[in-house]
C-alpha cells in the first residue's frame, strides 16, 4: 500500500468510473479503504427505516467513497490533473508539489 497524498479540502478530478471528468472538493479521507468522499459526487441511494432518531423513513441520496486510484489532484496553477511529488524545504518541512509545473500545493 502506497502512502496517501490526498488530504481533506483538496480539489480533485475523477479520472475513471461513472463520474469521470468531474471535479470537487474532498470532504473525507478513508485511510483503511484507500478512498475519499468528494463533495456532490458519486451519489448512491440508501433506504432508511422509520425510527425515533430520524423520523420518517424513505430513500436518501448519500455520497459514496471513490477509490484513490480513480482520482487525481487538480493543480491550482496549471489547472490540470497531476501526480504529486514531495520537496524538502530549508526549514525541514516537506511539501507536496505539482509534477507538471513544479508549483507548491501546500501553503
PDB file of N, CA and C in Angstrom:
ATOM      1  N   UNK A   1       0.842  -1.181   0.000  1.00  0.00           N
ATOM      2  CA  UNK A   1       0.000   0.000   0.000  1.00  0.00           C
ATOM      3  C   UNK A   1       0.889   1.249   0.000  1.00  0.00           C
ATOM      4  N   UNK A   2       0.662   2.133  -0.968  1.00  0.00           N
ATOM      5  CA  UNK A   2       1.476   3.333  -1.042  1.00  0.00           C
ATOM      6  C   UNK A   2       0.944   4.420  -0.116  1.00  0.00           C
ATOM      7  N   UNK A   3       1.808   5.370   0.212  1.00  0.00           N
ATOM      8  CA  UNK A   3       1.428   6.448   1.114  1.00  0.00           C
ATOM      9  C   UNK A   3       0.419   7.366   0.431  1.00  0.00           C
ATOM     10  N   UNK A   4      -0.610   7.740   1.163  1.00  0.00           N
ATOM     11  CA  UNK A   4      -1.654   8.584   0.597  1.00  0.00           C
ATOM     12  C   UNK A   4      -1.223  10.044   0.599  1.00  0.00           C
ATOM     13  N   UNK A   5      -1.485  10.725  -0.500  1.00  0.00           N
ATOM     14  CA  UNK A   5      -1.085  12.116  -0.624  1.00  0.00           C
ATOM     15  C   UNK A   5      -2.272  13.060  -0.788  1.00  0.00           C
ATOM     16  N   UNK A   6      -3.475  12.522  -0.822  1.00  0.00           N
ATOM     17  CA  UNK A   6      -4.678  13.343  -0.919  1.00  0.00           C
ATOM     18  C   UNK A   6      -5.151  13.668   0.497  1.00  0.00           C
ATOM     19  N   UNK A   7      -5.474  14.943   0.731  1.00  0.00           N
ATOM     20  CA  UNK A   7      -5.916  15.386   2.047  1.00  0.00           C
ATOM     21  C   UNK A   7      -7.296  16.027   1.958  1.00  0.00           C
ATOM     22  N   UNK A   8      -7.917  16.216   3.103  1.00  0.00           N
ATOM     23  CA  UNK A   8      -9.215  16.876   3.175  1.00  0.00           C
ATOM     24  C   UNK A   8      -9.090  18.295   2.611  1.00  0.00           C
ATOM     25  N   UNK A   9     -10.116  18.754   1.909  1.00  0.00           N
ATOM     26  CA  UNK A   9     -10.211  20.077   1.275  1.00  0.00           C
ATOM     27  C   UNK A   9      -9.370  20.226   0.015  1.00  0.00           C
ATOM     28  N   UNK A  10      -8.704  19.171  -0.458  1.00  0.00           N
ATOM     29  CA  UNK A  10      -8.019  19.216  -1.751  1.00  0.00           C
ATOM     30  C   UNK A  10      -9.062  19.192  -2.865  1.00  0.00           C
ATOM     31  N   UNK A  11      -8.746  19.839  -3.985  1.00  0.00           N
ATOM     32  CA  UNK A  11      -9.609  19.761  -5.162  1.00  0.00           C
ATOM     33  C   UNK A  11      -9.073  18.651  -6.044  1.00  0.00           C
ATOM     34  N   UNK A  12      -9.937  17.690  -6.368  1.00  0.00           N
ATOM     35  CA  UNK A  12      -9.521  16.530  -7.154  1.00  0.00           C
ATOM     36  C   UNK A  12     -10.431  16.374  -8.362  1.00  0.00           C
ATOM     37  N   UNK A  13      -9.963  15.604  -9.343  1.00  0.00           N
ATOM     38  CA  UNK A  13     -10.751  15.278 -10.520  1.00  0.00           C
ATOM     39  C   UNK A  13     -10.822  13.761 -10.630  1.00  0.00           C
ATOM     40  N   UNK A  14     -11.981  13.250 -11.015  1.00  0.00           N
ATOM     41  CA  UNK A  14     -12.178  11.808 -11.166  1.00  0.00           C
ATOM     42  C   UNK A  14     -11.696  11.419 -12.560  1.00  0.00           C
ATOM     43  N   UNK A  15     -10.776  10.438 -12.635  1.00  0.00           N
ATOM     44  CA  UNK A  15     -10.191  10.037 -13.920  1.00  0.00           C
ATOM     45  C   UNK A  15     -10.724   8.702 -14.421  1.00  0.00           C
ATOM     46  N   UNK A  16     -11.522   8.001 -13.613  1.00  0.00           N
ATOM     47  CA  UNK A  16     -12.092   6.718 -14.036  1.00  0.00           C
ATOM     48  C   UNK A  16     -13.394   6.476 -13.293  1.00  0.00           C
ATOM     49  N   UNK A  17     -14.310   5.751 -13.929  1.00  0.00           N
ATOM     50  CA  UNK A  17     -15.571   5.404 -13.294  1.00  0.00           C
ATOM     51  C   UNK A  17     -16.735   6.211 -13.842  1.00  0.00           C
ATOM     52  N   UNK A  18     -17.887   6.068 -13.204  1.00  0.00           N
ATOM     53  CA  UNK A  18     -19.104   6.704 -13.718  1.00  0.00           C
ATOM     54  C   UNK A  18     -19.098   8.225 -13.582  1.00  0.00           C
ATOM     55  N   UNK A  19     -18.268   8.775 -12.729  1.00  0.00           N
ATOM     56  CA  UNK A  19     -18.165  10.226 -12.533  1.00  0.00           C
ATOM     57  C   UNK A  19     -16.944  10.814 -13.242  1.00  0.00           C
ATOM     58  N   UNK A  20     -16.392  10.112 -14.223  1.00  0.00           N
ATOM     59  CA  UNK A  20     -15.161  10.521 -14.916  1.00  0.00           C
ATOM     60  C   UNK A  20     -15.290  11.936 -15.486  1.00  0.00           C
ATOM     61  N   UNK A  21     -14.244  12.749 -15.243  1.00  0.00           N
ATOM     62  CA  UNK A  21     -14.211  14.108 -15.762  1.00  0.00           C
ATOM     63  C   UNK A  21     -14.750  15.160 -14.812  1.00  0.00           C
ATOM     64  N   UNK A  22     -15.423  14.757 -13.759  1.00  0.00           N
ATOM     65  CA  UNK A  22     -15.994  15.713 -12.809  1.00  0.00           C
ATOM     66  C   UNK A  22     -14.988  16.001 -11.700  1.00  0.00           C
ATOM     67  N   UNK A  23     -15.063  17.206 -11.148  1.00  0.00           N
ATOM     68  CA  UNK A  23     -14.142  17.572 -10.076  1.00  0.00           C
ATOM     69  C   UNK A  23     -14.925  18.059  -8.866  1.00  0.00           C
ATOM     70  N   UNK A  24     -14.255  18.063  -7.726  1.00  0.00           N
ATOM     71  CA  UNK A  24     -14.886  18.505  -6.489  1.00  0.00           C
ATOM     72  C   UNK A  24     -13.888  18.537  -5.350  1.00  0.00           C
ATOM     73  N   UNK A  25     -14.371  18.973  -4.192  1.00  0.00           N
ATOM     74  CA  UNK A  25     -13.537  19.098  -3.004  1.00  0.00           C
ATOM     75  C   UNK A  25     -13.657  17.839  -2.159  1.00  0.00           C
ATOM     76  N   UNK A  26     -12.541  17.377  -1.608  1.00  0.00           N
ATOM     77  CA  UNK A  26     -12.531  16.186  -0.753  1.00  0.00           C
ATOM     78  C   UNK A  26     -13.149  16.551   0.597  1.00  0.00           C
ATOM     79  N   UNK A  27     -14.184  15.799   0.979  1.00  0.00           N
ATOM     80  CA  UNK A  27     -14.882  16.025   2.242  1.00  0.00           C
ATOM     81  C   UNK A  27     -14.290  15.156   3.340  1.00  0.00           C
ATOM     82  N   UNK A  28     -13.929  13.903   2.975  1.00  0.00           N
ATOM     83  CA  UNK A  28     -13.445  12.952   3.979  1.00  0.00           C
ATOM     84  C   UNK A  28     -12.480  11.980   3.322  1.00  0.00           C
ATOM     85  N   UNK A  29     -11.425  11.611   4.039  1.00  0.00           N
ATOM     86  CA  UNK A  29     -10.459  10.615   3.575  1.00  0.00           C
ATOM     87  C   UNK A  29     -10.628   9.371   4.438  1.00  0.00           C
ATOM     88  N   UNK A  30     -10.826   8.217   3.781  1.00  0.00           N
ATOM     89  CA  UNK A  30     -10.982   6.945   4.489  1.00  0.00           C
ATOM     90  C   UNK A  30      -9.701   6.148   4.260  1.00  0.00           C
ATOM     91  N   UNK A  31      -8.775   6.223   5.193  1.00  0.00           N
ATOM     92  CA  UNK A  31      -7.443   5.633   5.024  1.00  0.00           C
ATOM     93  C   UNK A  31      -7.478   4.109   4.946  1.00  0.00           C
ATOM     94  N   UNK A  32      -8.333   3.463   5.735  1.00  0.00           N
ATOM     95  CA  UNK A  32      -8.376   1.995   5.738  1.00  0.00           C
ATOM     96  C   UNK A  32      -8.847   1.433   4.410  1.00  0.00           C
ATOM     97  N   UNK A  33      -9.688   2.165   3.688  1.00  0.00           N
ATOM     98  CA  UNK A  33     -10.209   1.703   2.406  1.00  0.00           C
ATOM     99  C   UNK A  33      -9.479   2.322   1.213  1.00  0.00           C
ATOM    100  N   UNK A  34      -8.494   3.199   1.458  1.00  0.00           N
ATOM    101  CA  UNK A  34      -7.816   3.945   0.390  1.00  0.00           C
ATOM    102  C   UNK A  34      -8.829   4.649  -0.497  1.00  0.00           C
ATOM    103  N   UNK A  35      -9.752   5.368   0.127  1.00  0.00           N
ATOM    104  CA  UNK A  35     -10.821   6.021  -0.617  1.00  0.00           C
ATOM    105  C   UNK A  35     -11.085   7.414  -0.053  1.00  0.00           C
ATOM    106  N   UNK A  36     -11.760   8.242  -0.863  1.00  0.00           N
ATOM    107  CA  UNK A  36     -12.151   9.579  -0.436  1.00  0.00           C
ATOM    108  C   UNK A  36     -13.614   9.813  -0.789  1.00  0.00           C
ATOM    109  N   UNK A  37     -14.255  10.694  -0.020  1.00  0.00           N
ATOM    110  CA  UNK A  37     -15.608  11.132  -0.330  1.00  0.00           C
ATOM    111  C   UNK A  37     -15.483  12.537  -0.893  1.00  0.00           C
ATOM    112  N   UNK A  38     -16.052  12.747  -2.087  1.00  0.00           N
ATOM    113  CA  UNK A  38     -15.950  14.029  -2.775  1.00  0.00           C
ATOM    114  C   UNK A  38     -17.308  14.717  -2.730  1.00  0.00           C
ATOM    115  N   UNK A  39     -17.275  16.016  -2.474  1.00  0.00           N
ATOM    116  CA  UNK A  39     -18.487  16.812  -2.330  1.00  0.00           C
ATOM    117  C   UNK A  39     -19.347  16.758  -3.598  1.00  0.00           C
ATOM    118  N   UNK A  40     -20.629  16.389  -3.439  1.00  0.00           N
ATOM    119  CA  UNK A  40     -21.636  16.340  -4.502  1.00  0.00           C
ATOM    120  C   UNK A  40     -21.268  15.432  -5.678  1.00  0.00           C
ATOM    121  N   UNK A  41     -20.547  14.331  -5.418  1.00  0.00           N
ATOM    122  CA  UNK A  41     -20.213  13.353  -6.460  1.00  0.00           C
ATOM    123  C   UNK A  41     -20.472  11.937  -5.953  1.00  0.00           C
ATOM    124  N   UNK A  42     -20.733  11.019  -6.885  1.00  0.00           N
ATOM    125  CA  UNK A  42     -20.895   9.591  -6.615  1.00  0.00           C
ATOM    126  C   UNK A  42     -22.026   9.306  -5.621  1.00  0.00           C
ATOM    127  N   UNK A  43     -23.223   9.786  -5.941  1.00  0.00           N
ATOM    128  CA  UNK A  43     -24.378   9.559  -5.074  1.00  0.00           C
ATOM    129  C   UNK A  43     -24.903   8.141  -5.230  1.00  0.00           C
ATOM    130  N   UNK A  44     -25.305   7.549  -4.111  1.00  0.00           N
ATOM    131  CA  UNK A  44     -25.968   6.251  -4.089  1.00  0.00           C
ATOM    132  C   UNK A  44     -27.249   6.405  -3.270  1.00  0.00           C
ATOM    133  N   UNK A  45     -28.202   5.515  -3.503  1.00  0.00           N
ATOM    134  CA  UNK A  45     -29.473   5.557  -2.773  1.00  0.00           C
ATOM    135  C   UNK A  45     -29.372   4.644  -1.550  1.00  0.00           C
ATOM    136  N   UNK A  46     -29.845   5.127  -0.417  1.00  0.00           N
ATOM    137  CA  UNK A  46     -29.885   4.346   0.809  1.00  0.00           C
ATOM    138  C   UNK A  46     -31.321   4.338   1.319  1.00  0.00           C
ATOM    139  N   UNK A  47     -31.812   3.154   1.668  1.00  0.00           N
ATOM    140  CA  UNK A  47     -33.174   3.006   2.165  1.00  0.00           C
ATOM    141  C   UNK A  47     -33.158   3.080   3.685  1.00  0.00           C
ATOM    142  N   UNK A  48     -33.923   4.011   4.236  1.00  0.00           N
ATOM    143  CA  UNK A  48     -33.973   4.213   5.683  1.00  0.00           C
ATOM    144  C   UNK A  48     -35.291   3.708   6.250  1.00  0.00           C
ATOM    145  N   UNK A  49     -35.187   2.999   7.346  1.00  0.00           N
ATOM    146  CA  UNK A  49     -36.352   2.554   8.089  1.00  0.00           C
ATOM    147  C   UNK A  49     -36.802   3.696   8.997  1.00  0.00           C
ATOM    148  N   UNK A  50     -38.076   3.823   9.226  1.00  0.00           N
ATOM    149  CA  UNK A  50     -38.580   4.853  10.132  1.00  0.00           C
ATOM    150  C   UNK A  50     -38.082   4.565  11.542  1.00  0.00           C
ATOM    151  N   UNK A  51     -37.661   5.602  12.241  1.00  0.00           N
ATOM    152  CA  UNK A  51     -37.155   5.435  13.597  1.00  0.00           C
ATOM    153  C   UNK A  51     -37.281   6.724  14.384  1.00  0.00           C
ATOM    154  N   UNK A  52     -37.041   6.639  15.672  1.00  0.00           N
ATOM    155  CA  UNK A  52     -37.182   7.801  16.544  1.00  0.00           C
ATOM    156  C   UNK A  52     -36.115   8.859  16.264  1.00  0.00           C
ATOM    157  N   UNK A  53     -34.907   8.433  15.901  1.00  0.00           N
ATOM    158  CA  UNK A  53     -33.816   9.393  15.730  1.00  0.00           C
ATOM    159  C   UNK A  53     -33.950  10.226  14.457  1.00  0.00           C
ATOM    160  N   UNK A  54     -34.414   9.627  13.366  1.00  0.00           N
ATOM    161  CA  UNK A  54     -34.510  10.373  12.108  1.00  0.00           C
ATOM    162  C   UNK A  54     -35.935  10.490  11.582  1.00  0.00           C
ATOM    163  N   UNK A  55     -36.914  10.062  12.354  1.00  0.00           N
ATOM    164  CA  UNK A  55     -38.317  10.237  11.987  1.00  0.00           C
ATOM    165  C   UNK A  55     -38.766   9.318  10.874  1.00  0.00           C
ATOM    166  N   UNK A  56     -39.354   9.907   9.853  1.00  0.00           N
ATOM    167  CA  UNK A  56     -39.944   9.157   8.756  1.00  0.00           C
ATOM    168  C   UNK A  56     -38.871   8.439   7.927  1.00  0.00           C
ATOM    169  N   UNK A  57     -39.181   7.250   7.472  1.00  0.00           N
ATOM    170  CA  UNK A  57     -38.258   6.506   6.625  1.00  0.00           C
ATOM    171  C   UNK A  57     -38.363   6.959   5.183  1.00  0.00           C
ATOM    172  N   UNK A  58     -37.582   6.338   4.315  1.00  0.00           N
ATOM    173  CA  UNK A  58     -37.632   6.682   2.901  1.00  0.00           C
ATOM    174  C   UNK A  58     -36.318   6.384   2.217  1.00  0.00           C
ATOM    175  N   UNK A  59     -36.182   6.911   1.014  1.00  0.00           N
ATOM    176  CA  UNK A  59     -34.966   6.719   0.229  1.00  0.00           C
ATOM    177  C   UNK A  59     -34.153   8.007   0.288  1.00  0.00           C
ATOM    178  N   UNK A  60     -32.866   7.874   0.641  1.00  0.00           N
ATOM    179  CA  UNK A  60     -31.994   9.023   0.812  1.00  0.00           C
ATOM    180  C   UNK A  60     -30.806   8.915  -0.143  1.00  0.00           C
ATOM    181  N   UNK A  61     -30.388  10.041  -0.725  1.00  0.00           N
ATOM    182  CA  UNK A  61     -29.163  10.071  -1.529  1.00  0.00           C
ATOM    183  C   UNK A  61     -27.983  10.347  -0.615  1.00  0.00           C
ATOM    184  N   UNK A  62     -26.887   9.620  -0.821  1.00  0.00           N
ATOM    185  CA  UNK A  62     -25.707   9.747   0.028  1.00  0.00           C
ATOM    186  C   UNK A  62     -24.459   9.713  -0.846  1.00  0.00           C
ATOM    187  N   UNK A  63     -23.432  10.495  -0.479  1.00  0.00           N
ATOM    188  CA  UNK A  63     -22.170  10.483  -1.215  1.00  0.00           C
ATOM    189  C   UNK A  63     -21.388   9.233  -0.833  1.00  0.00           C
ATOM    190  N   UNK A  64     -20.984   8.455  -1.828  1.00  0.00           N
ATOM    191  CA  UNK A  64     -20.236   7.223  -1.586  1.00  0.00           C
ATOM    192  C   UNK A  64     -18.752   7.472  -1.842  1.00  0.00           C
ATOM    193  N   UNK A  65     -17.863   6.685  -1.215  1.00  0.00           N
ATOM    194  CA  UNK A  65     -16.426   6.856  -1.425  1.00  0.00           C
ATOM    195  C   UNK A  65     -15.983   6.438  -2.826  1.00  0.00           C
ATOM    196  N   UNK A  66     -14.903   7.070  -3.291  1.00  0.00           N
ATOM    197  CA  UNK A  66     -14.258   6.731  -4.559  1.00  0.00           C
ATOM    198  C   UNK A  66     -12.825   6.329  -4.236  1.00  0.00           C
ATOM    199  N   UNK A  67     -12.348   5.243  -4.832  1.00  0.00           N
ATOM    200  CA  UNK A  67     -11.001   4.749  -4.561  1.00  0.00           C
ATOM    201  C   UNK A  67      -9.954   5.746  -5.054  1.00  0.00           C
ATOM    202  N   UNK A  68      -8.828   5.815  -4.341  1.00  0.00           N
ATOM    203  CA  UNK A  68      -7.755   6.753  -4.675  1.00  0.00           C
ATOM    204  C   UNK A  68      -7.175   6.540  -6.070  1.00  0.00           C
ATOM    205  N   UNK A  69      -7.234   5.312  -6.579  1.00  0.00           N
ATOM    206  CA  UNK A  69      -6.686   5.051  -7.907  1.00  0.00           C
ATOM    207  C   UNK A  69      -7.525   5.692  -9.007  1.00  0.00           C
ATOM    208  N   UNK A  70      -8.740   6.115  -8.677  1.00  0.00           N
ATOM    209  CA  UNK A  70      -9.637   6.703  -9.670  1.00  0.00           C
ATOM    210  C   UNK A  70      -9.685   8.226  -9.637  1.00  0.00           C
ATOM    211  N   UNK A  71      -8.842   8.850  -8.818  1.00  0.00           N
ATOM    212  CA  UNK A  71      -8.823  10.312  -8.745  1.00  0.00           C
ATOM    213  C   UNK A  71      -7.402  10.834  -8.875  1.00  0.00           C
ATOM    214  N   UNK A  72      -7.287  12.113  -9.271  1.00  0.00           N
ATOM    215  CA  UNK A  72      -6.003  12.802  -9.294  1.00  0.00           C
ATOM    216  C   UNK A  72      -6.204  14.203  -8.742  1.00  0.00           C
ATOM    217  N   UNK A  73      -5.158  14.731  -8.135  1.00  0.00           N
ATOM    218  CA  UNK A  73      -5.201  16.072  -7.587  1.00  0.00           C
ATOM    219  C   UNK A  73      -5.222  17.086  -8.721  1.00  0.00           C
ATOM    220  N   UNK A  74      -5.984  18.161  -8.556  1.00  0.00           N
ATOM    221  CA  UNK A  74      -6.070  19.222  -9.547  1.00  0.00           C
ATOM    222  C   UNK A  74      -5.151  20.353  -9.098  1.00  0.00           C
ATOM    223  N   UNK A  75      -4.152  20.685  -9.917  1.00  0.00           N
ATOM    224  CA  UNK A  75      -3.203  21.756  -9.586  1.00  0.00           C
ATOM    225  C   UNK A  75      -3.906  23.102  -9.724  1.00  0.00           C
ATOM    226  N   UNK A  76      -3.716  23.989  -8.755  1.00  0.00           N
ATOM    227  CA  UNK A  76      -4.365  25.299  -8.782  1.00  0.00           C
ATOM    228  C   UNK A  76      -3.742  26.220  -9.825  1.00  0.00           C
ATOM    229  N   UNK A  77      -2.440  26.067 -10.069  1.00  0.00           N
ATOM    230  CA  UNK A  77      -1.761  26.964 -11.006  1.00  0.00           C
ATOM    231  C   UNK A  77      -2.005  26.567 -12.459  1.00  0.00           C
ATOM    232  N   UNK A  78      -1.705  25.314 -12.814  1.00  0.00           N
ATOM    233  CA  UNK A  78      -1.846  24.890 -14.212  1.00  0.00           C
ATOM    234  C   UNK A  78      -3.234  24.334 -14.520  1.00  0.00           C
ATOM    235  N   UNK A  79      -4.079  24.152 -13.489  1.00  0.00           N
ATOM    236  CA  UNK A  79      -5.460  23.679 -13.630  1.00  0.00           C
ATOM    237  C   UNK A  79      -5.562  22.359 -14.394  1.00  0.00           C
ATOM    238  N   UNK A  80      -4.607  21.464 -14.170  1.00  0.00           N
ATOM    239  CA  UNK A  80      -4.587  20.150 -14.799  1.00  0.00           C
ATOM    240  C   UNK A  80      -4.494  19.067 -13.731  1.00  0.00           C
ATOM    241  N   UNK A  81      -5.035  17.862 -14.012  1.00  0.00           N
ATOM    242  CA  UNK A  81      -4.829  16.754 -13.078  1.00  0.00           C
ATOM    243  C   UNK A  81      -3.361  16.363 -13.068  1.00  0.00           C
ATOM    244  N   UNK A  82      -2.812  16.135 -11.896  1.00  0.00           N
ATOM    245  CA  UNK A  82      -1.373  15.902 -11.797  1.00  0.00           C
ATOM    246  C   UNK A  82      -1.039  14.841 -10.766  1.00  0.00           C
ATOM    247  N   UNK A  83       0.131  14.249 -10.953  1.00  0.00           N
ATOM    248  CA  UNK A  83       0.688  13.404  -9.910  1.00  0.00           C
ATOM    249  C   UNK A  83       1.361  14.330  -8.908  1.00  0.00           C
ATOM    250  N   UNK A  84       1.656  13.804  -7.739  1.00  0.00           N
ATOM    251  CA  UNK A  84       2.180  14.635  -6.666  1.00  0.00           C
ATOM    252  C   UNK A  84       3.597  14.220  -6.322  1.00  0.00           C
ATOM    253  N   UNK A  85       4.476  15.203  -6.192  1.00  0.00           N
ATOM    254  CA  UNK A  85       5.837  14.966  -5.745  1.00  0.00           C
ATOM    255  C   UNK A  85       6.024  15.581  -4.369  1.00  0.00           C
ATOM    256  N   UNK A  86       7.148  15.277  -3.749  1.00  0.00           N
ATOM    257  CA  UNK A  86       7.460  15.845  -2.433  1.00  0.00           C
ATOM    258  C   UNK A  86       8.768  16.614  -2.543  1.00  0.00           C
ATOM    259  N   UNK A  87       8.875  17.703  -1.790  1.00  0.00           N
ATOM    260  CA  UNK A  87      10.083  18.515  -1.795  1.00  0.00           C
ATOM    261  C   UNK A  87      10.379  18.940  -0.361  1.00  0.00           C
ATOM    262  N   UNK A  88      11.654  18.856   0.029  1.00  0.00           N
ATOM    263  CA  UNK A  88      12.061  19.273   1.368  1.00  0.00           C
ATOM    264  C   UNK A  88      12.465  20.745   1.334  1.00  0.00           C
ATOM    265  N   UNK A  89      11.955  21.516   2.282  1.00  0.00           N
ATOM    266  CA  UNK A  89      12.313  22.926   2.392  1.00  0.00           C
ATOM    267  C   UNK A  89      13.523  23.089   3.302  1.00  0.00           C
ATOM    268  N   UNK A  90      14.064  24.311   3.335  1.00  0.00           N
ATOM    269  CA  UNK A  90      15.251  24.588   4.154  1.00  0.00           C
ATOM    270  C   UNK A  90      14.975  24.409   5.646  1.00  0.00           C
ATOM    271  N   UNK A  91      13.734  24.694   6.067  1.00  0.00           N
ATOM    272  CA  UNK A  91      13.407  24.574   7.488  1.00  0.00           C
ATOM    273  C   UNK A  91      13.077  23.142   7.907  1.00  0.00           C
ATOM    274  N   UNK A  92      13.194  22.176   6.982  1.00  0.00           N
ATOM    275  CA  UNK A  92      12.989  20.772   7.313  1.00  0.00           C
ATOM    276  C   UNK A  92      11.605  20.236   6.984  1.00  0.00           C
ATOM    277  N   UNK A  93      10.661  21.128   6.653  1.00  0.00           N
ATOM    278  CA  UNK A  93       9.312  20.668   6.300  1.00  0.00           C
ATOM    279  C   UNK A  93       9.318  20.053   4.909  1.00  0.00           C
ATOM    280  N   UNK A  94       8.394  19.095   4.689  1.00  0.00           N
ATOM    281  CA  UNK A  94       8.215  18.501   3.361  1.00  0.00           C
ATOM    282  C   UNK A  94       6.868  18.966   2.821  1.00  0.00           C
ATOM    283  N   UNK A  95       6.876  19.454   1.586  1.00  0.00           N
ATOM    284  CA  UNK A  95       5.634  19.925   0.984  1.00  0.00           C
ATOM    285  C   UNK A  95       5.329  19.126  -0.272  1.00  0.00           C
ATOM    286  N   UNK A  96       4.068  19.141  -0.676  1.00  0.00           N
ATOM    287  CA  UNK A  96       3.649  18.482  -1.907  1.00  0.00           C
ATOM    288  C   UNK A  96       3.811  19.463  -3.067  1.00  0.00           C
ATOM    289  N   UNK A  97       4.294  18.956  -4.200  1.00  0.00           N
ATOM    290  CA  UNK A  97       4.446  19.800  -5.383  1.00  0.00           C
ATOM    291  C   UNK A  97       3.771  19.144  -6.582  1.00  0.00           C
ATOM    292  N   UNK A  98       3.389  19.975  -7.543  1.00  0.00           N
ATOM    293  CA  UNK A  98       2.802  19.502  -8.795  1.00  0.00           C
ATOM    294  C   UNK A  98       3.924  18.965  -9.672  1.00  0.00           C
ATOM    295  N   UNK A  99       3.752  17.765 -10.230  1.00  0.00           N
ATOM    296  CA  UNK A  99       4.779  17.175 -11.080  1.00  0.00           C
ATOM    297  C   UNK A  99       4.834  17.834 -12.460  1.00  0.00           C
ATOM    298  N   UNK A 100       3.758  18.505 -12.877  1.00  0.00           N
ATOM    299  CA  UNK A 100       3.730  19.114 -14.207  1.00  0.00           C
ATOM    300  C   UNK A 100       4.370  20.493 -14.228  1.00  0.00           C
ATOM    301  N   UNK A 101       4.012  21.352 -13.245  1.00  0.00           N
ATOM    302  CA  UNK A 101       4.524  22.726 -13.278  1.00  0.00           C
ATOM    303  C   UNK A 101       5.513  23.032 -12.151  1.00  0.00           C
ATOM    304  N   UNK A 102       5.636  22.149 -11.157  1.00  0.00           N
ATOM    305  CA  UNK A 102       6.580  22.353 -10.069  1.00  0.00           C
ATOM    306  C   UNK A 102       6.079  23.275  -8.969  1.00  0.00           C
ATOM    307  N   UNK A 103       4.852  23.758  -9.076  1.00  0.00           N
ATOM    308  CA  UNK A 103       4.281  24.667  -8.087  1.00  0.00           C
ATOM    309  C   UNK A 103       3.962  23.930  -6.785  1.00  0.00           C
ATOM    310  N   UNK A 104       4.154  24.610  -5.651  1.00  0.00           N
ATOM    311  CA  UNK A 104       3.839  24.026  -4.345  1.00  0.00           C
ATOM    312  C   UNK A 104       2.327  23.936  -4.168  1.00  0.00           C
ATOM    313  N   UNK A 105       1.852  22.785  -3.706  1.00  0.00           N
ATOM    314  CA  UNK A 105       0.421  22.582  -3.464  1.00  0.00           C
ATOM    315  C   UNK A 105       0.078  23.009  -2.045  1.00  0.00           C
ATOM    316  N   UNK A 106       0.949  22.692  -1.103  1.00  0.00           N
ATOM    317  CA  UNK A 106       0.751  23.106   0.287  1.00  0.00           C
ATOM    318  C   UNK A 106       1.228  24.544   0.444  1.00  0.00           C
ATOM    319  N   UNK A 107       0.520  25.279   1.307  1.00  0.00           N
ATOM    320  CA  UNK A 107       0.893  26.680   1.513  1.00  0.00           C
ATOM    321  C   UNK A 107       2.137  26.785   2.323  1.00  0.00           C
TER     322      UNK A 107
END
